[in-house]
Short mmCIF file of C-alpha atoms in Angstrom, two decimals:
data_model
loop_
_atom_site.label_atom_id
_atom_site.label_comp_id
_atom_site.label_asym_id
_atom_site.label_seq_id
_atom_site.Cartn_x
_atom_site.Cartn_y
_atom_site.Cartn_z
CA MET B 1 101.03 113.67 68.49
CA THR B 2 103.61 112.06 70.75
CA ASN B 3 102.66 111.90 74.43
CA PRO B 4 105.23 114.00 76.33
CA LEU B 5 104.93 111.91 79.50
CA LYS B 6 107.38 109.16 80.27
CA PRO B 7 105.69 105.74 80.32
CA ILE B 8 104.97 103.70 83.42
CA HIS B 9 106.05 100.06 83.35
CA VAL B 10 103.78 97.27 84.60
CA ILE B 11 105.31 93.82 85.09
CA GLY B 12 102.75 91.02 84.95
CA GLY B 13 99.61 90.63 82.85
CA GLY B 14 97.33 88.94 85.36
CA LEU B 15 94.26 90.57 86.85
CA ALA B 16 96.23 93.10 88.91
CA GLY B 17 98.64 94.05 86.13
CA SER B 18 95.87 94.32 83.54
CA GLU B 19 93.83 96.54 85.84
CA ALA B 20 96.84 98.72 86.66
CA ALA B 21 97.67 99.21 82.99
CA TRP B 22 94.07 100.14 82.22
CA GLN B 23 93.88 102.73 85.01
CA ILE B 24 97.19 104.32 83.99
CA ALA B 25 96.13 104.62 80.36
CA ARG B 26 92.69 105.99 81.32
CA ALA B 27 94.54 108.75 83.21
CA GLY B 28 96.31 109.74 79.97
CA VAL B 29 99.69 108.27 80.79
CA PRO B 30 101.43 105.81 78.42
CA VAL B 31 102.06 102.35 79.87
CA LEU B 32 104.32 99.47 78.89
CA LEU B 33 102.90 96.13 80.03
CA HIS B 34 105.37 93.23 80.27
CA GLU B 35 104.00 89.65 80.30
CA MET B 36 106.27 86.61 80.10
CA ARG B 37 103.54 84.19 78.99
CA GLY B 38 103.71 83.98 75.22
CA VAL B 39 107.50 83.88 75.15
CA PRO B 40 108.63 80.55 73.65
CA GLY B 41 109.79 78.20 76.37
CA VAL B 42 108.51 80.39 79.20
CA LYS B 43 105.48 79.23 81.18
CA THR B 44 104.11 78.98 84.69
CA ASP B 45 102.89 75.89 86.48
CA ALA B 46 99.32 77.15 86.74
CA HIS B 47 98.48 79.00 83.49
CA HIS B 48 97.22 77.33 80.33
CA THR B 49 97.05 80.24 77.85
CA ASP B 50 98.95 83.41 77.06
CA GLY B 51 95.81 85.54 77.49
CA LEU B 52 95.90 88.50 79.85
CA ALA B 53 93.90 88.23 83.09
CA GLU B 54 93.64 84.44 82.78
CA LEU B 55 91.65 82.88 85.62
CA VAL B 56 93.76 79.97 86.83
CA CYS B 57 91.36 78.48 89.39
CA SER B 58 87.68 79.24 89.94
CA ASN B 59 85.67 81.32 87.48
CA SER B 60 83.82 83.07 90.32
CA PHE B 61 84.32 86.61 91.59
CA ARG B 62 82.14 85.59 94.57
CA SER B 63 79.12 87.50 95.91
CA ASP B 64 77.85 90.53 94.01
CA ASP B 65 75.67 91.74 96.92
CA TRP B 66 77.11 95.19 97.69
CA GLU B 67 74.75 95.81 100.60
CA HIS B 68 75.54 92.78 102.75
CA ASN B 69 78.76 91.22 101.47
CA ALA B 70 82.20 92.80 101.60
CA VAL B 71 83.38 91.39 98.27
CA GLY B 72 80.16 92.67 96.66
CA LEU B 73 81.02 96.07 98.13
CA LEU B 74 84.48 95.82 96.57
CA HIS B 75 82.80 95.05 93.22
CA ALA B 76 80.74 98.24 93.57
CA GLU B 77 83.77 100.36 94.45
CA MET B 78 85.71 99.04 91.47
CA ARG B 79 82.79 99.66 89.10
CA ALA B 80 82.68 103.24 90.38
CA LEU B 81 86.34 103.57 89.39
CA ASP B 82 85.96 102.27 85.82
CA SER B 83 87.50 98.85 86.43
CA ILE B 84 88.31 96.86 83.29
CA ILE B 85 88.12 93.63 85.31
CA MET B 86 84.60 94.38 86.49
CA SER B 87 83.34 95.66 83.14
CA CYS B 88 84.63 92.58 81.29
CA GLY B 89 83.38 90.34 84.08
CA ASP B 90 79.90 91.87 83.82
CA ALA B 91 79.94 91.47 80.04
CA HIS B 92 80.85 87.77 80.24
CA GLN B 93 78.97 86.62 83.31
CA VAL B 94 77.37 83.20 83.51
CA PRO B 95 74.50 82.09 85.81
CA ALA B 96 75.70 81.74 89.42
CA GLY B 97 72.87 82.87 91.68
CA GLY B 98 73.94 85.86 93.75
CA ALA B 99 77.59 85.49 92.73
CA LEU B 100 79.38 86.99 89.75
CA ALA B 101 80.87 84.13 87.74
CA VAL B 102 82.32 84.55 84.28
CA ASP B 103 83.08 82.64 81.12
CA ARG B 104 86.82 82.39 81.73
CA ASP B 105 87.87 82.32 78.09
CA GLY B 106 85.55 85.10 76.97
CA PHE B 107 86.57 87.22 79.95
CA SER B 108 90.32 86.88 79.31
CA GLN B 109 89.87 87.50 75.60
CA ALA B 110 87.85 90.65 76.31
CA VAL B 111 90.46 92.07 78.72
CA THR B 112 93.24 91.26 76.24
CA ALA B 113 91.38 92.89 73.36
CA LYS B 114 90.63 96.10 75.28
CA LEU B 115 94.21 96.48 76.44
CA GLU B 116 95.63 95.74 72.99
CA ALA B 117 93.27 98.30 71.43
CA HIS B 118 94.11 101.16 73.79
CA PRO B 119 96.45 103.65 72.06
CA LEU B 120 98.45 104.36 75.24
CA ILE B 121 99.13 100.71 76.09
CA THR B 122 102.01 98.75 74.57
CA ILE B 123 102.27 95.06 75.43
CA PHE B 124 105.64 93.32 75.45
CA ARG B 125 105.82 89.54 75.58
CA GLU B 126 109.01 89.23 77.57
CA GLU B 127 110.28 88.16 80.95
CA ILE B 128 111.76 90.77 83.26
CA ALA B 129 114.47 88.67 84.86
CA GLY B 130 115.76 90.34 87.98
CA LEU B 131 115.06 93.87 89.09
CA PRO B 132 113.75 96.33 86.48
CA PRO B 133 116.52 98.24 84.66
CA GLU B 134 117.93 101.41 86.17
CA ALA B 135 115.95 104.53 85.35
CA ASP B 136 117.13 107.40 83.20
CA GLU B 137 115.46 110.59 81.99
CA THR B 138 113.47 108.90 79.24
CA ASN B 139 112.90 105.20 79.85
CA GLY B 140 110.20 105.35 82.52
CA TRP B 141 111.75 102.75 84.82
CA ASP B 142 111.51 105.30 87.63
CA ASN B 143 107.83 104.37 88.02
CA VAL B 144 107.19 100.62 87.97
CA ILE B 145 104.38 98.37 89.16
CA VAL B 146 105.29 94.77 89.96
CA ALA B 147 102.16 92.62 89.66
CA THR B 148 103.64 89.17 89.22
CA GLY B 149 101.33 87.26 91.52
CA PRO B 150 101.91 84.10 93.57
CA LEU B 151 104.02 82.52 90.80
CA THR B 152 106.63 85.27 90.53
CA SER B 153 109.57 84.09 88.42
CA PRO B 154 112.54 82.86 90.50
CA ALA B 155 114.93 85.47 89.05
CA LEU B 156 112.64 88.38 89.98
CA ALA B 157 111.82 86.88 93.38
CA ASP B 158 115.52 86.54 94.21
CA ALA B 159 116.17 90.13 93.13
CA ILE B 160 113.34 91.40 95.35
CA LEU B 161 114.76 89.47 98.30
CA LYS B 162 118.17 91.07 97.84
CA ALA B 163 116.63 94.53 97.54
CA THR B 164 114.57 94.15 100.71
CA GLY B 165 117.01 92.23 102.88
CA GLU B 166 114.28 89.73 103.70
CA GLU B 167 115.12 86.08 104.25
CA SER B 168 112.13 84.64 102.43
CA LEU B 169 109.57 85.67 99.87
CA SER B 170 107.99 82.36 98.92
CA PHE B 171 105.99 81.00 101.83
CA PHE B 172 104.09 77.80 102.42
CA ASP B 173 101.14 79.36 104.19
CA ALA B 174 99.78 77.57 107.21
CA ILE B 175 96.71 79.64 107.95
CA ALA B 176 94.31 79.24 110.86
CA PRO B 177 90.64 80.22 110.51
CA ILE B 178 89.72 83.78 111.49
CA VAL B 179 86.42 84.53 113.25
CA HIS B 180 84.42 87.74 113.46
CA ALA B 181 84.66 88.72 117.14
CA GLU B 182 81.01 89.71 117.39
CA THR B 183 79.93 86.14 116.58
CA ILE B 184 81.79 84.54 119.52
CA ASP B 185 79.39 83.45 122.30
CA PHE B 186 80.75 85.01 125.50
CA ASP B 187 78.10 83.27 127.57
CA ILE B 188 80.35 80.24 127.03
CA ALA B 189 83.78 81.67 126.18
CA TRP B 190 85.83 83.92 128.46
CA ARG B 191 88.94 86.08 128.23
CA GLN B 192 92.11 85.00 130.01
CA SER B 193 95.77 84.47 129.18
CA ARG B 194 97.34 81.23 130.32
CA TYR B 195 98.41 81.57 133.98
CA ASP B 196 97.16 85.18 133.71
CA LYS B 197 100.51 86.04 132.22
CA GLU B 198 100.71 89.59 130.88
CA GLY B 199 101.97 90.06 127.36
CA PRO B 200 104.12 92.96 126.07
CA GLY B 201 101.03 95.17 126.06
CA GLY B 202 100.29 94.40 129.72
CA ASP B 203 97.10 92.47 128.94
CA ALA B 204 96.52 89.40 131.14
CA ALA B 205 93.32 88.55 129.26
CA ALA B 206 94.57 88.57 125.70
CA TYR B 207 92.98 85.27 124.63
CA VAL B 208 89.42 84.08 124.22
CA ASN B 209 88.95 80.58 125.66
CA CYS B 210 86.40 77.99 124.56
CA PRO B 211 86.13 74.97 126.91
CA MET B 212 85.37 71.36 125.96
CA ASP B 213 84.41 68.40 128.10
CA LYS B 214 85.66 64.91 127.21
CA ALA B 215 82.64 63.96 125.07
CA GLN B 216 82.88 67.20 123.08
CA TYR B 217 86.61 66.72 122.58
CA GLU B 218 86.21 63.13 121.35
CA ALA B 219 83.48 64.16 118.91
CA PHE B 220 85.67 67.00 117.65
CA ILE B 221 88.64 64.67 117.08
CA ASP B 222 86.39 62.26 115.14
CA ALA B 223 85.20 65.13 112.93
CA LEU B 224 88.78 66.27 112.29
CA LEU B 225 89.97 62.79 111.34
CA ASN B 226 86.98 62.00 109.14
CA GLY B 227 86.60 65.38 107.43
CA PRO B 228 87.51 65.71 103.73
CA LYS B 229 91.01 67.05 103.16
CA ALA B 230 92.27 69.29 100.34
CA GLU B 231 94.85 67.75 98.05
CA PHE B 232 97.88 69.72 96.99
CA LYS B 233 98.64 70.40 93.35
CA GLU B 234 101.76 68.60 92.16
CA TRP B 235 103.65 71.86 91.63
CA GLU B 236 102.91 73.15 95.12
CA ASN B 237 104.98 70.44 96.88
CA VAL B 238 103.93 71.85 100.24
CA PRO B 239 106.09 70.68 103.15
CA TYR B 240 105.03 70.32 106.77
CA PHE B 241 106.98 72.00 109.54
CA ASP B 242 106.56 70.93 113.16
CA GLY B 243 105.79 74.52 114.11
CA CYS B 244 102.80 74.75 111.78
CA LEU B 245 101.41 71.25 111.35
CA PRO B 246 97.81 71.06 110.18
CA ILE B 247 95.61 70.32 113.18
CA GLU B 248 94.29 67.12 111.63
CA VAL B 249 97.84 65.85 111.08
CA MET B 250 98.49 66.39 114.78
CA ALA B 251 95.29 64.48 115.59
CA GLU B 252 96.45 61.59 113.41
CA ARG B 253 99.53 61.25 115.63
CA GLY B 254 97.30 60.35 118.58
CA ARG B 255 93.90 61.32 119.92
CA GLU B 256 95.44 63.04 122.93
CA THR B 257 98.02 65.02 120.95
CA LEU B 258 95.92 68.18 120.70
CA ARG B 259 95.24 68.19 124.46
CA HIS B 260 98.98 68.53 124.93
CA GLY B 261 99.37 71.04 122.11
CA PRO B 262 97.15 73.92 120.99
CA MET B 263 94.15 72.66 123.00
CA LYS B 264 95.90 72.13 126.34
CA PRO B 265 93.66 73.19 129.24
CA VAL B 266 96.36 74.09 131.78
CA GLY B 267 96.69 77.52 133.35
CA LEU B 268 93.11 78.52 132.59
CA THR B 269 90.06 78.70 134.86
CA ASN B 270 86.48 79.05 133.71
CA PRO B 271 85.07 81.91 135.82
CA ARG B 272 81.55 80.47 135.55
CA ASP B 273 82.55 77.14 137.06
CA PRO B 274 86.02 77.45 138.60
CA GLN B 275 85.92 74.07 140.35
CA VAL B 276 85.49 72.13 137.09
CA LYS B 277 88.52 71.86 134.84
CA ALA B 278 87.90 71.67 131.10
CA TYR B 279 89.13 68.55 129.32
CA ALA B 280 90.46 70.72 126.46
CA ILE B 281 90.40 74.42 125.63
CA VAL B 282 90.50 76.13 122.24
CA GLN B 283 92.06 79.60 122.32
CA LEU B 284 91.51 82.53 119.98
CA ARG B 285 93.88 85.47 119.67
CA GLN B 286 93.16 88.99 118.40
CA ASP B 287 94.15 89.18 114.74
CA ASN B 288 93.81 92.83 113.78
CA ALA B 289 94.37 96.22 115.38
CA LEU B 290 90.65 97.01 115.33
CA GLY B 291 89.91 93.98 117.52
CA THR B 292 87.16 92.82 115.17
CA LEU B 293 88.88 89.58 114.11
CA PHE B 294 90.26 86.66 116.14
CA ASN B 295 92.22 83.67 114.85
CA ILE B 296 91.91 80.16 116.27
CA VAL B 297 95.35 79.54 117.73
CA GLY B 298 97.23 76.60 116.22
CA PHE B 299 94.34 75.59 113.96
CA GLN B 300 96.05 75.71 110.56
CA THR B 301 94.31 73.07 108.50
CA LYS B 302 93.97 71.41 105.12
CA LEU B 303 90.32 70.47 105.70
CA LYS B 304 88.26 71.39 102.66
CA HIS B 305 86.52 74.72 103.08
CA GLY B 306 83.07 73.16 102.86
CA ALA B 307 83.80 71.08 105.98
CA GLN B 308 85.71 73.62 108.06
CA ALA B 309 82.82 75.76 109.23
CA ASP B 310 80.81 72.70 110.31
CA VAL B 311 83.75 71.18 112.20
CA PHE B 312 84.88 74.37 113.91
CA ARG B 313 81.33 75.29 114.93
CA MET B 314 81.46 72.17 117.10
CA ILE B 315 83.68 74.20 119.45
CA PRO B 316 81.61 75.54 122.36
CA GLY B 317 81.35 79.30 122.02
CA LEU B 318 81.83 79.15 118.26
CA GLN B 319 78.55 77.43 117.41
CA ASP B 320 77.33 80.56 115.62
CA ALA B 321 80.75 81.73 114.40
CA GLN B 322 81.05 83.61 111.15
CA PHE B 323 84.43 83.26 109.48
CA ALA B 324 86.37 86.13 107.92
CA ARG B 325 88.55 83.49 106.31
CA LEU B 326 88.93 79.75 106.54
CA GLY B 327 92.17 77.91 107.13
CA GLY B 328 94.56 76.50 104.57
CA LEU B 329 98.01 75.28 103.74
CA HIS B 330 99.34 76.09 100.29
CA ARG B 331 102.16 77.62 98.34
CA ASN B 332 102.04 81.35 98.15
CA THR B 333 104.40 84.22 97.42
CA PHE B 334 103.89 87.49 99.22
CA LEU B 335 105.87 90.30 100.77
CA ASN B 336 106.06 91.11 104.45
CA SER B 337 104.16 94.19 103.33
CA PRO B 338 103.66 95.99 106.68
CA LYS B 339 107.43 96.14 107.00
CA LEU B 340 108.36 96.66 103.35
CA LEU B 341 105.63 98.82 101.73
CA ASP B 342 104.42 102.36 102.41
CA ARG B 343 100.79 103.46 102.04
CA GLN B 344 101.45 104.23 98.37
CA LEU B 345 102.29 100.50 98.05
CA ARG B 346 105.86 101.47 97.20
CA LEU B 347 108.86 99.47 98.31
CA LYS B 348 110.44 101.55 101.07
CA ALA B 349 113.92 100.40 100.08
CA MET B 350 113.32 101.27 96.41
CA PRO B 351 110.37 103.69 96.01
CA ARG B 352 110.38 103.51 92.22
CA LEU B 353 108.78 100.07 92.61
CA ARG B 354 105.13 99.62 93.55
CA PHE B 355 103.58 96.23 94.16
CA ALA B 356 100.07 95.10 93.25
CA GLY B 357 97.97 91.99 93.50
CA GLN B 358 98.41 88.86 95.56
CA VAL B 359 102.12 89.47 96.15
CA THR B 360 101.12 92.35 98.46
CA GLY B 361 99.20 90.10 100.85
CA VAL B 362 95.64 90.07 99.57
CA GLU B 363 93.80 86.96 98.46
CA GLY B 364 91.23 86.50 95.74
CA TYR B 365 90.75 87.61 92.16
CA VAL B 366 88.81 90.74 93.07
CA GLU B 367 91.13 91.82 95.88
CA SER B 368 94.17 91.37 93.60
CA ALA B 369 92.55 93.37 90.82
CA ALA B 370 91.53 96.09 93.31
CA MET B 371 95.15 96.54 94.37
CA GLY B 372 96.10 96.74 90.69
CA LEU B 373 93.46 99.40 90.18
CA LEU B 374 94.75 101.39 93.11
CA THR B 375 98.46 101.17 92.22
CA GLY B 376 97.61 102.20 88.66
CA ARG B 377 95.87 105.32 89.91
CA LEU B 378 98.62 106.10 92.42
CA ALA B 379 101.37 105.65 89.83
CA ALA B 380 99.56 107.75 87.23
CA ALA B 381 98.92 110.53 89.75
CA GLU B 382 102.61 110.57 90.63
CA ARG B 383 103.59 110.79 86.96
CA LEU B 384 101.12 113.64 86.43
CA GLY B 385 102.51 115.55 89.41
CA LYS B 386 99.23 115.27 91.30
CA PRO B 387 99.99 113.08 94.32
CA LEU B 388 97.07 110.95 95.49
CA GLU B 389 96.49 109.37 98.89
CA ALA B 390 95.08 105.87 99.31
CA PRO B 391 91.29 105.72 99.81
CA PRO B 392 89.99 106.17 103.37
CA VAL B 393 89.89 103.13 105.64
CA HIS B 394 86.09 103.21 105.65
CA THR B 395 86.16 101.91 102.06
CA ALA B 396 86.81 98.30 101.13
CA MET B 397 89.86 99.30 99.08
CA GLY B 398 91.21 101.49 101.85
CA ALA B 399 90.67 98.73 104.40
CA LEU B 400 92.76 96.36 102.28
CA VAL B 401 95.56 98.92 102.09
CA GLU B 402 95.39 99.33 105.86
CA HIS B 403 95.67 95.56 106.30
CA ILE B 404 98.61 95.37 103.90
CA THR B 405 100.53 98.26 105.42
CA GLY B 406 99.93 97.86 109.14
CA GLY B 407 96.50 96.67 110.24
CA HIS B 408 97.82 93.32 111.49
CA LEU B 409 99.27 92.58 114.92
CA GLU B 410 102.74 91.29 115.67
CA GLY B 411 103.10 87.96 117.38
CA PRO B 412 105.15 87.11 120.48
CA GLY B 413 108.67 88.49 120.37
CA GLY B 414 107.76 91.02 117.68
CA ILE B 415 107.58 88.31 115.03
CA SER B 416 105.28 89.33 112.18
CA LYS B 417 102.07 87.34 111.91
CA PHE B 418 101.05 89.07 108.71
CA GLN B 419 98.97 86.78 106.51
CA PRO B 420 97.12 87.31 103.22
CA MET B 421 93.47 88.22 103.63
CA ASN B 422 90.28 88.39 101.60
CA ILE B 423 88.16 91.50 101.99
CA ASN B 424 85.68 91.23 104.86
CA TYR B 425 83.75 93.65 107.05
CA GLY B 426 86.11 92.89 109.94
CA LEU B 427 88.79 94.95 108.16
CA LEU B 428 86.61 98.08 108.13
CA PRO B 429 86.15 100.36 111.16
CA PRO B 430 83.12 98.97 113.02
CA LEU B 431 79.68 100.53 113.41
CA GLU B 432 77.02 99.87 116.02
CA ALA B 433 74.25 97.65 114.74
CA PRO B 434 71.15 99.85 114.16
CA LYS B 435 68.03 99.13 116.21
CA ILE B 436 65.58 100.97 113.97
CA ASP B 437 65.44 101.38 110.19
CA GLU B 438 65.15 104.56 108.10
CA ALA B 439 61.38 104.58 108.63
CA GLY B 440 61.76 104.37 112.41
CA VAL B 441 60.60 100.76 112.57
CA LYS B 442 62.33 98.48 115.08
CA ILE B 443 64.69 96.01 113.39
CA PRO B 444 64.39 92.41 114.65
CA LEU B 445 67.47 91.32 116.58
CA LYS B 446 68.41 88.65 114.04
CA GLU B 447 68.30 91.20 111.20
CA ARG B 448 70.53 93.81 112.85
CA GLY B 449 73.75 92.25 111.59
CA ARG B 450 72.60 92.60 107.99
CA ALA B 451 71.42 96.15 108.66
CA LYS B 452 74.85 97.03 110.08
CA LYS B 453 76.60 95.63 107.00
CA ARG B 454 74.38 97.74 104.77
CA LEU B 455 75.25 100.89 106.74
CA MET B 456 78.95 100.06 106.49
CA SER B 457 78.57 99.60 102.73
CA LEU B 458 76.71 102.88 102.31
CA ARG B 459 79.40 104.64 104.35
CA ALA B 460 82.10 103.05 102.20
CA LEU B 461 80.54 104.02 98.87
CA GLU B 462 80.01 107.62 100.01
CA ALA B 463 83.62 107.85 101.20
CA LEU B 464 84.88 106.37 97.93
CA LYS B 465 82.84 108.84 95.88
CA LEU B 466 84.32 111.77 97.82
CA TRP B 467 87.83 110.35 97.36
CA ARG B 468 87.31 109.77 93.63
CA ASP B 469 85.81 113.19 92.96
CA ALA B 470 88.55 114.98 94.88
CA ALA B 471 91.33 113.32 92.90
#
């Protein structure tokens, strides 16, 4: 029997597109999945096969601990929503301690096989050059998911730019590390804006300040200069701009350069010792509307991730810092999503188009797949005439949507500071750390952070279950 519903089109057969197609088909709606890999003469700079959901970098989906790790929580939410990425990942996992790592070839082959076998999924090996065709009453192009990832084809990227009126889609990210606010030591750090100058919001204490004496500064510069640096892939060809130089590149220009740049100590007074001027000061600025995350101002870096935490914990006040994300400089392609997308992840200027995956402003395999899962469900619900809201912000998936569509803060002059983000507990509405456990036993102070994460995870899974069952 022919399905009377018009199909939904999904462009891109990576993790997000594969997950979206699966969710649409599981809802009983036909889906046409378009993937340009496999077309003779068409390839990307990063892929090596034409398999769907190919893992182009690591084979790890990171921590699988749902109680105490935000990405593990996202795993659990996706499993609860019948994720093809999680089921195939579980079926092809390889030993990796507490992480979920997979056999990359077996995983991709399994996803490809399941999608090819589903009766409501048709896979086309073709490139969609430019915007999707205009919709009519039968062709289904009125409901499209674009899941083309960080290597979106130039023709499609240019078409998206014209449709949105944006000046740029492909960015060379210069990203500073982001710290969980609750791990900043305010016995050392203090809040103050330079010269007590009030910002647009009237706050004269918008920054967190971490002071250094000369010996601490010199040791920090040595660590920056000697730390291992990430090398760019040949195809990334990442340029440097004076406005976003990696901090170690600035240090290479002279040991005093940072004291006259992002670490300048002028206009700031340590309230604990106002007569002693710091030799250098590191500033942190609030990074999200919840006030749970702060970025280290001007500290974009190409230090390898393994070295970053050690180096940046040399900063007084950040010795116990926990990082929501580490810094980096790399090629990426993503939308200015808070401006361009609604909470259905539709393009405001062209609502027939939804976006999923890394192009929306999430980072990581699991986060990309989660946005594919969500757009698949939203698109299918729209086709079925049963509109669906995004999950609540207390869930990991809902927190990612909130980040994508408006959880960031604007920078000076209203300039967007939106940057891609991995899932982390700092994106979820906070809870007070519990002092006693379920049995009424006092929780040791050092264990309360873990106990709080577990409560946030339990809250998230309960909220997700209610959202799923009400759909």
